[in-house]
Coordinates of C-alpha atoms and ligand atoms in Angstrom, one line a residue:
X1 CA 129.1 107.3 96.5
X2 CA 126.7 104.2 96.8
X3 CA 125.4 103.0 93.4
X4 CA 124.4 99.5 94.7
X5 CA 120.6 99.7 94.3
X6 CA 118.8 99.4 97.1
X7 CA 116.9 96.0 96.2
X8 CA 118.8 93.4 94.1
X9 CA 117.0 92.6 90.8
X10 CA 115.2 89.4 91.7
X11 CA 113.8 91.0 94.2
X12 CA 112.0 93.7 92.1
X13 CA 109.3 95.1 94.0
X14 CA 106.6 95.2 91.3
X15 CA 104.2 98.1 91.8
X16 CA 100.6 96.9 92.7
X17 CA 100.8 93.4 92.3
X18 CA 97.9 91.6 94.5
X19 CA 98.0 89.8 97.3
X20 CA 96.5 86.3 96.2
X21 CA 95.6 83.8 99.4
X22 CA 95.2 80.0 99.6
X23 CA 91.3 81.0 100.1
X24 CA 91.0 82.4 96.6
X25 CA 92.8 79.6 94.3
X26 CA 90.5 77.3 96.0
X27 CA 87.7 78.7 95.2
X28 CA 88.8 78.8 91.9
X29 CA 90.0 75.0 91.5
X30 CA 86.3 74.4 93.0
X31 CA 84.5 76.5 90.2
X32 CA 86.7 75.0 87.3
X33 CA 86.2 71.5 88.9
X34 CA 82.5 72.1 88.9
X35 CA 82.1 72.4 85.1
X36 CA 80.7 75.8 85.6
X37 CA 83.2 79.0 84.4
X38 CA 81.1 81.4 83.3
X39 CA 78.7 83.3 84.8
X40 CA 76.7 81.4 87.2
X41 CA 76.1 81.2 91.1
X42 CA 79.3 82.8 92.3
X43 CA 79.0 86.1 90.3
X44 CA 75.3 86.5 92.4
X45 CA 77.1 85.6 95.4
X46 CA 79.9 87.8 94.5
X47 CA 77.1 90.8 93.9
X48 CA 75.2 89.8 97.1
X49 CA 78.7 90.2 98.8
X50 CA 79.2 93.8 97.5
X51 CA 76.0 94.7 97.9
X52 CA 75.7 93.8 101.6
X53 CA 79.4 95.8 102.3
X54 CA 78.1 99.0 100.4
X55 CA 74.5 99.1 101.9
X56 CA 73.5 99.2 98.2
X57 CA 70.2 98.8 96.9
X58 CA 71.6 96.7 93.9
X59 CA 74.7 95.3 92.3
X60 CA 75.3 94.0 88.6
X61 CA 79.0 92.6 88.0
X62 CA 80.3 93.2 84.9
X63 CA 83.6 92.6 83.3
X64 CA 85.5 95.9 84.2
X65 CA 84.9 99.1 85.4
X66 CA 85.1 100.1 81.9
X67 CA 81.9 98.4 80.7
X68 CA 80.2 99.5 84.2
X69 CA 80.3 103.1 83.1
X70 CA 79.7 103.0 79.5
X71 CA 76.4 100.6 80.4
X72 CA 75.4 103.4 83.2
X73 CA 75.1 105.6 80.7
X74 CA 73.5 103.5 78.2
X75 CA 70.7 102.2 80.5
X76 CA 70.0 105.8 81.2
X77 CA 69.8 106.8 77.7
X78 CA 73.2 109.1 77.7
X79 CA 74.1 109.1 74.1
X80 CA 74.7 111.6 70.6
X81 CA 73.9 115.0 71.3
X82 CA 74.6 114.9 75.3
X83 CA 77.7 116.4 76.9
X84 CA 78.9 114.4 79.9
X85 CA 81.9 116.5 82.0
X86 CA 84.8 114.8 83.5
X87 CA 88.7 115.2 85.3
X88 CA 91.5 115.8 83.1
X89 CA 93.5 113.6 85.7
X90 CA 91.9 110.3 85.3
X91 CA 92.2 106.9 83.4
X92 CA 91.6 107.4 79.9
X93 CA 88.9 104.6 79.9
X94 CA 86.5 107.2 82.2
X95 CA 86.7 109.2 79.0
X96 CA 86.5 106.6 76.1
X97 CA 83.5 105.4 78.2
X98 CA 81.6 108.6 77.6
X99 CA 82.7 108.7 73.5
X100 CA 81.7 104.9 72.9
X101 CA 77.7 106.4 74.0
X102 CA 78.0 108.6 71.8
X103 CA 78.1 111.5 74.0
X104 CA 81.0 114.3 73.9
X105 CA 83.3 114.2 76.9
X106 CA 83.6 117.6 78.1
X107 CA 86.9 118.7 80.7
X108 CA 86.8 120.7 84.0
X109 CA 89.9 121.0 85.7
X110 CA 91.2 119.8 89.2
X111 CA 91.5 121.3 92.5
X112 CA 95.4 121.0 92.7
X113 CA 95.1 120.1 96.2
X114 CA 92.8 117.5 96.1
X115 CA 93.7 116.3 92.8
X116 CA 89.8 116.0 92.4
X117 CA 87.3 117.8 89.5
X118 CA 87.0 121.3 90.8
X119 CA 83.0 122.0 91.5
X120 CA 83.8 125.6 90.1
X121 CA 85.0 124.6 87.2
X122 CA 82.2 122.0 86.4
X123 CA 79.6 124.7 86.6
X124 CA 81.5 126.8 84.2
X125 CA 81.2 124.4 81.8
X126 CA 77.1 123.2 82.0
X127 CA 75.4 123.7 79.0
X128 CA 71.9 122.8 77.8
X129 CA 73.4 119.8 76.6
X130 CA 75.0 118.6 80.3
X131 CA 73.5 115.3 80.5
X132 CA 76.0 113.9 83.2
X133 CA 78.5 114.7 85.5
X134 CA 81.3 111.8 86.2
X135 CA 83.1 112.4 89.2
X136 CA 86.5 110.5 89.9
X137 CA 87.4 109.7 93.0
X138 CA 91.1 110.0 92.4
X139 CA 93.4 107.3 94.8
X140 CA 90.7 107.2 97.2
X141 CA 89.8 110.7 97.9
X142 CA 86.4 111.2 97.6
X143 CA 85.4 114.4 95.7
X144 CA 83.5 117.2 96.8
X145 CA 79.9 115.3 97.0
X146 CA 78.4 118.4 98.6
X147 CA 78.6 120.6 95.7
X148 CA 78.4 118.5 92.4
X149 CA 75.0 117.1 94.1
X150 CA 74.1 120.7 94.3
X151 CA 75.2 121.3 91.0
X152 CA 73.6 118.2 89.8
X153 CA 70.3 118.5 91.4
X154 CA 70.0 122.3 90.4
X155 CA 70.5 121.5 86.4
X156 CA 69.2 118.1 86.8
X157 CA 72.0 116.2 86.0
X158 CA 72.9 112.5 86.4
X159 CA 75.9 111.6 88.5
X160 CA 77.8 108.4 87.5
X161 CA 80.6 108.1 89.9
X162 CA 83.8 106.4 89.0
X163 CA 84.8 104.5 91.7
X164 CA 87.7 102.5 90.2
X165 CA 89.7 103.8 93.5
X166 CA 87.1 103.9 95.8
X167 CA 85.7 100.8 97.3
X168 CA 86.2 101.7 101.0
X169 CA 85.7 105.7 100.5
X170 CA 82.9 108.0 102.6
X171 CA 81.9 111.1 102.6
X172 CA 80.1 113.1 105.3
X173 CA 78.7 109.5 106.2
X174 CA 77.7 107.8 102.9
X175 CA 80.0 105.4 100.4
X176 CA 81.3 106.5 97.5
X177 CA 79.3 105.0 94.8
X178 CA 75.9 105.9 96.1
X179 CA 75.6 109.4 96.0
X180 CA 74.3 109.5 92.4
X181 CA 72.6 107.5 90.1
X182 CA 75.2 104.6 89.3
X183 CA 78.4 103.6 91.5
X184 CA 81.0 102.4 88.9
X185 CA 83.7 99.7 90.7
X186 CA 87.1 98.0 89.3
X187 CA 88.5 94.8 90.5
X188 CA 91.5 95.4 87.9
X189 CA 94.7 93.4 89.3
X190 CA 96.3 96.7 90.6
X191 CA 92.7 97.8 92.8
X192 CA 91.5 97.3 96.1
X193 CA 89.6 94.3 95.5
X194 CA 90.8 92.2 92.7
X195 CA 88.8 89.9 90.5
X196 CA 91.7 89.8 87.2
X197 CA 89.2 91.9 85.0
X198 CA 86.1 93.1 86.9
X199 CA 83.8 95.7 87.5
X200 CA 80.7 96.3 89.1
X201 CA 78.1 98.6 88.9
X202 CA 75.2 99.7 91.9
X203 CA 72.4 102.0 90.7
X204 CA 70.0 104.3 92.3
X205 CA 67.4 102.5 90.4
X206 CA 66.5 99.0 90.4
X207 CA 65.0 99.1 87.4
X208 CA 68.1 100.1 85.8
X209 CA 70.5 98.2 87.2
X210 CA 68.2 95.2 85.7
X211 CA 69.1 96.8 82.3
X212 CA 72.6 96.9 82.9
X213 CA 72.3 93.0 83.7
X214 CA 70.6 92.5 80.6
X215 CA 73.2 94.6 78.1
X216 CA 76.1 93.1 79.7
X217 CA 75.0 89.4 78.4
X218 CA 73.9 90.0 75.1
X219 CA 70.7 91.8 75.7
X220 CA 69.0 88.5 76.7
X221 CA 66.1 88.6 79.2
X222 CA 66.4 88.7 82.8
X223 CA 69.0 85.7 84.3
X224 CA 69.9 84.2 80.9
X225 CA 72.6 83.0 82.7
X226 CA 70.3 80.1 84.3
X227 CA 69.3 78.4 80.3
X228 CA 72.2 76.0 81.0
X229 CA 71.8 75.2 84.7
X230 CA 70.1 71.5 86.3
X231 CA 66.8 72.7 86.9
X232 CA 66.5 72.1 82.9
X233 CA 66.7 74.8 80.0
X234 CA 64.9 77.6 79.4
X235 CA 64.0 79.4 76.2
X236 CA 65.6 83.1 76.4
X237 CA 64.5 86.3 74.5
X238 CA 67.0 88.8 73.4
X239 CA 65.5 92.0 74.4
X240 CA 67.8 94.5 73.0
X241 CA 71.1 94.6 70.9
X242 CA 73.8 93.9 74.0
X243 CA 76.9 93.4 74.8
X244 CA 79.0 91.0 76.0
X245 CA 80.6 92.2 79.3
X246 CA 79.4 89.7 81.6
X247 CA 81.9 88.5 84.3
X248 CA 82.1 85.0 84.8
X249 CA 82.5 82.7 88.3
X250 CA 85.8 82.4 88.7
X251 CA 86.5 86.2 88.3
X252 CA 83.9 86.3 91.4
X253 CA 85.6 83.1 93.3
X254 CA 88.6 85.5 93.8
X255 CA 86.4 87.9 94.7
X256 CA 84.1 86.8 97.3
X257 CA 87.4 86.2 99.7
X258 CA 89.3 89.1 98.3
X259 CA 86.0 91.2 99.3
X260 CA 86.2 89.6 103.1
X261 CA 89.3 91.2 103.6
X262 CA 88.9 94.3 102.3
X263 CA 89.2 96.0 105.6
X264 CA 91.9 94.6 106.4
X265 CA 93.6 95.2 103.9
X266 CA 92.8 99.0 103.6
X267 CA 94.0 99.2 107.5
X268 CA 97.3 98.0 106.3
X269 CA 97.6 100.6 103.3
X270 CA 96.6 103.2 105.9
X271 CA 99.9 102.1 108.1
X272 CA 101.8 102.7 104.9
X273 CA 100.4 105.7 103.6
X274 CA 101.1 107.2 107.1
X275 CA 104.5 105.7 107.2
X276 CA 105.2 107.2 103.9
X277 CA 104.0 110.8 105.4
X278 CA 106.1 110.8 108.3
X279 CA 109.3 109.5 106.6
X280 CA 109.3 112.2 103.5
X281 CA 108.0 114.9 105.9
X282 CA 111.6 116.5 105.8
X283 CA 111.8 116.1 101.4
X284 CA 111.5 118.5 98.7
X285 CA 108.7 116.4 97.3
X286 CA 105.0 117.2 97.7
X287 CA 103.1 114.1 99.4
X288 CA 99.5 113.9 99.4
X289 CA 96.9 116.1 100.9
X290 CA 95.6 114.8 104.3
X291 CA 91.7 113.3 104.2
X292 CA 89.1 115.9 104.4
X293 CA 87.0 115.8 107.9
X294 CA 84.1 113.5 108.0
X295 CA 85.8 111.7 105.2
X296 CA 87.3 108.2 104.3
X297 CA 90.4 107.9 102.0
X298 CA 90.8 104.3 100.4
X299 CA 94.6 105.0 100.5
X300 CA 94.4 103.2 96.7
X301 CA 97.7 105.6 95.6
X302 CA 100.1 107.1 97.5
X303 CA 101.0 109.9 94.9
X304 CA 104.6 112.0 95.8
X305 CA 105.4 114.8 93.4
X306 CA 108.5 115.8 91.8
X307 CA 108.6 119.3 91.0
X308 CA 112.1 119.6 89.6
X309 CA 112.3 123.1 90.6
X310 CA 112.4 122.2 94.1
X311 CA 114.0 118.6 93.8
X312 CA 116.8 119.2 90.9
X313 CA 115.6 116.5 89.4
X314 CA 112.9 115.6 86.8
X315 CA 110.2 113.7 87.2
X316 CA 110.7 111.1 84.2
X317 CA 114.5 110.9 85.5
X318 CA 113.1 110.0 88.8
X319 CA 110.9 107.5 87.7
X320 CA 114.1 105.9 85.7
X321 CA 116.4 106.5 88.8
X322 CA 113.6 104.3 91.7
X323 CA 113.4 101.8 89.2
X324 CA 117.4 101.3 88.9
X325 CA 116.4 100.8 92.9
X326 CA 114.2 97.9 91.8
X327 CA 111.1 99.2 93.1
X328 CA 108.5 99.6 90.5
X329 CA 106.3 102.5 90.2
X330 CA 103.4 104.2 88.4
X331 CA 102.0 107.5 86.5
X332 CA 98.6 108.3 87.5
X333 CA 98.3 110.1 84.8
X334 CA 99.3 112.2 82.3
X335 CA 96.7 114.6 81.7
X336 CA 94.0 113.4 79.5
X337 CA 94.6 116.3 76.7
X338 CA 98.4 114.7 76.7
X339 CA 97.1 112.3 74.9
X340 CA 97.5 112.4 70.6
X341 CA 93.6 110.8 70.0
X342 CA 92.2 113.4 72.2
X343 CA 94.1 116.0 71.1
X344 CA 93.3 115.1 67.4
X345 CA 89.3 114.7 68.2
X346 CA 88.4 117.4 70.5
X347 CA 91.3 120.0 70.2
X348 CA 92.3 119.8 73.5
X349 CA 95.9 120.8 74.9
X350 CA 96.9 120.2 77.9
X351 CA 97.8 123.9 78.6
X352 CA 93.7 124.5 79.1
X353 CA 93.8 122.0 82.3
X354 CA 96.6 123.5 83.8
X355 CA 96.0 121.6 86.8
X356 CA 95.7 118.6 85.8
X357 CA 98.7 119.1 83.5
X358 CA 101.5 120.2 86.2
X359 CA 99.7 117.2 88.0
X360 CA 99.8 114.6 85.6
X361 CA 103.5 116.1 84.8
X362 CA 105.3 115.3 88.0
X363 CA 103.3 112.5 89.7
X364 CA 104.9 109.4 91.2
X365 CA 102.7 106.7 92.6
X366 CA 104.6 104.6 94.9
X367 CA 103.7 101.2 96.0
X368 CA 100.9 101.0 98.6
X369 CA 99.1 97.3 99.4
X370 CA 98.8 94.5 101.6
X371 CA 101.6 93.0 99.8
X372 CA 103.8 94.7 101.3
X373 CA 106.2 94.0 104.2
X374 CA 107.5 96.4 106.9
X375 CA 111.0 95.8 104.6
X376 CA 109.6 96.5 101.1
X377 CA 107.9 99.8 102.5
X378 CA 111.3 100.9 104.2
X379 CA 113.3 100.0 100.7
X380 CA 111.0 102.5 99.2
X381 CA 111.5 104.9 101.6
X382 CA 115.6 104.3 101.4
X383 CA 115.4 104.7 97.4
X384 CA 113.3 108.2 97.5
X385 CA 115.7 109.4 99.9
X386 CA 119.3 108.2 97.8
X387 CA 117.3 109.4 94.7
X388 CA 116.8 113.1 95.9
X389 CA 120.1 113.0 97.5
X390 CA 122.0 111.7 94.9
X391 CA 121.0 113.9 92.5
Ligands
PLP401 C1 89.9 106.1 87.4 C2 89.7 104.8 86.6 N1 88.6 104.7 85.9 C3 88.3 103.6 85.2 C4 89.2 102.5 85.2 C5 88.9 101.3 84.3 O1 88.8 100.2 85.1 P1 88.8 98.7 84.4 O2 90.3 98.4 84.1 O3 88.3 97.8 85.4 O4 88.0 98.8 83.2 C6 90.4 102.6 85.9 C7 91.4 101.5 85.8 O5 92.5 101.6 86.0 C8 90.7 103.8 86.6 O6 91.8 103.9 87.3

């Protein structure tokens, strides 16, 4: 038997790790050379730039997806007494966005197909108190739009999508992010588009995307930003009690060339993800659901899963076993009600989600990006393979 791992140890394959070009750490020499770090020209250029690719009305960069969401709800009033519902199989900062307004977070489950919040379940759990509903657009896959519009419009709901995976998604013709009030982006070093920390929010409304300008530096009137520039100082007026979640210019200088290649970049992931398909087509492992029609996956995961009923193998072992390979992988996620704080607060187990949970309980994400070379993707492929076979 073979026990030499399929990649030797300095060449560990280290699971979403960007792709950084020449372009970007000039523009970054040029805005640390220019005395001006913070936020300043290239964070408007930067939201001119995400703007223009999205067709959105607005954009306000902020310092992570994070602080986009919990400002979307704060500049729409979302706060104690409100109930905003949510996916059980997300990042746990979609939910600790909703608790830091003061709302309650409220859990429908997922399709287990889709991996996406399940429109029947959200209606089962609208109340008088349903302020919101935040949709996740899990790995890329945009949810079902259709019906938690529907759903929305009929109880008179907000929408606050969380976009963190979806920069290049569509559905039935329109990007994900502008089907409901606020579009809530991440340019976290793992995403899409990378800015190191970096999020970015585009609202329905102008007026409130202004807001979310102003609480994301300080609560200080409109362009703040401009009281140090060289057409002289300016007196400021803090308006309200902000925050300070602004991003700053070289976040956006590796932005602004990371955003030009965004297409690119997502045709590459979309040679892998179908390369992945084709080679575990024969495996005991379940591979993602194909695209919807009249829809655009941003390929940001490529999520296998290791039912160890059908593989022999369990999933944590698995994990252990591809990284003795030297390829490095991820969890996206555990179930939210996995989780001690949650459990603790709202009395959640994971056994009421059960989607989410069998989900969040065998899920592998394997490495998908630009990063990646014909080689790397077929060392991946070679250490799945050995791992099931080996078992
Ligand atoms: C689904 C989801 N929501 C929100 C976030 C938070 O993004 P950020 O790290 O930019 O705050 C992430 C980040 O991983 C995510 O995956």
């Amino acid at each position: 038997m073979d026990h030499t791992p399929v990649r030797p140890k300095d060449r560990f394959l280290v699971f979403g790790a960007p792709e950084i070009h020449q372009d970007e750490i000039d523009e970054v020499v040029a805005s640390l050379k220019s005395g001006w770090i913070g936020t300043g020209p290239k964070v408007a250029r930067f939201e001119d730039d995400f703007k223009a690719y999205k067709g959105a009305p607005n954009a306000a960069a902020v310092y992570s997806c994070t602080a986009a969401l919990h400002l979307s709800m704060l500049a729409s009033g979302v706060g104690e007494g409100d109930e905003v519902i949510t996916t059980p199989l997300t990042f746990c900062a979609s939910v600790n966005s909703i608790i830091h307004t003061g709302a309650t977070p409220v859990l429908a489950d997922i399709d287990p197909r889709t991996m996406n919040i399940d429109p029947e379940r959200v209606a089962e759990k609208i109340t008088p108190r349903t302020r919101a509903i935040m949709p996740v657009h899990f790995a890329g896959r945009a949810c079902e739009m259709d019906a938690l519009c529907a759903l929305a419009k009929h109880h008179d709901l907000m929408i606050i999508e969380d976009c963190a995976h979806a920069i290049e998604t569509e559905y039935h013709g329109t990007k994900a992010g502008l089907f409901g009030d606020f579009g809530c982006f991440s340019f976290y070093v793992t995403k899409n588009v990378i800015t190191g920390e970096g999020g970015i929010v585009v609202a329905r409304d102008d007026a409130l995307a202004a807001r979310i300008k102003v609480l994301a530096l300080h609560g200080m009137s409109k362009d703040a930003w401009k009281r140090f520039s060289d057409s002289g100082w300016v007196h400021y007026q803090v308006i309200e009690a902000g925050f300070k979640y602004n991003m700053m210019d070289i976040q956006a200088a590796l932005g602004i060339h990371q955003l030009k290649r965004v297409e690119k970049n997502w045709r590459r992931r979309h040679e892998i993800w179908n390369r992945y398909n084709e080679a575990f087509r024969d495996l005991s492992i379940g591979t993602p659901a194909d695209p919807a029609p009249n829809t655009r996956h941003a390929h940001h995961l490529y999520t296998i899963m290791v039912d160890e009923s059908r593989t022999g193998i369990a999933r944590d072992a698995f994990l252990d076993a591809i990284q003795k390979h030297n390829i490095g992988v991820g969890v996206h996620y555990l179930s939210i009600p996995e989780h001690p704080f949650y459990q603790k607060t709202f009395g959640w187990t994971p056994e009421q989600y059960p989607h989410a949970m069998r989900a969040g309980r065998q899920t592998v994400s394997l490495p998908i990006g630009p990063k990646l070379s014909d080689a790397d993707v077929a060392d991946v492929i070679e250490a799945v393979r050995r791992v099931l076979s080996l078992r």
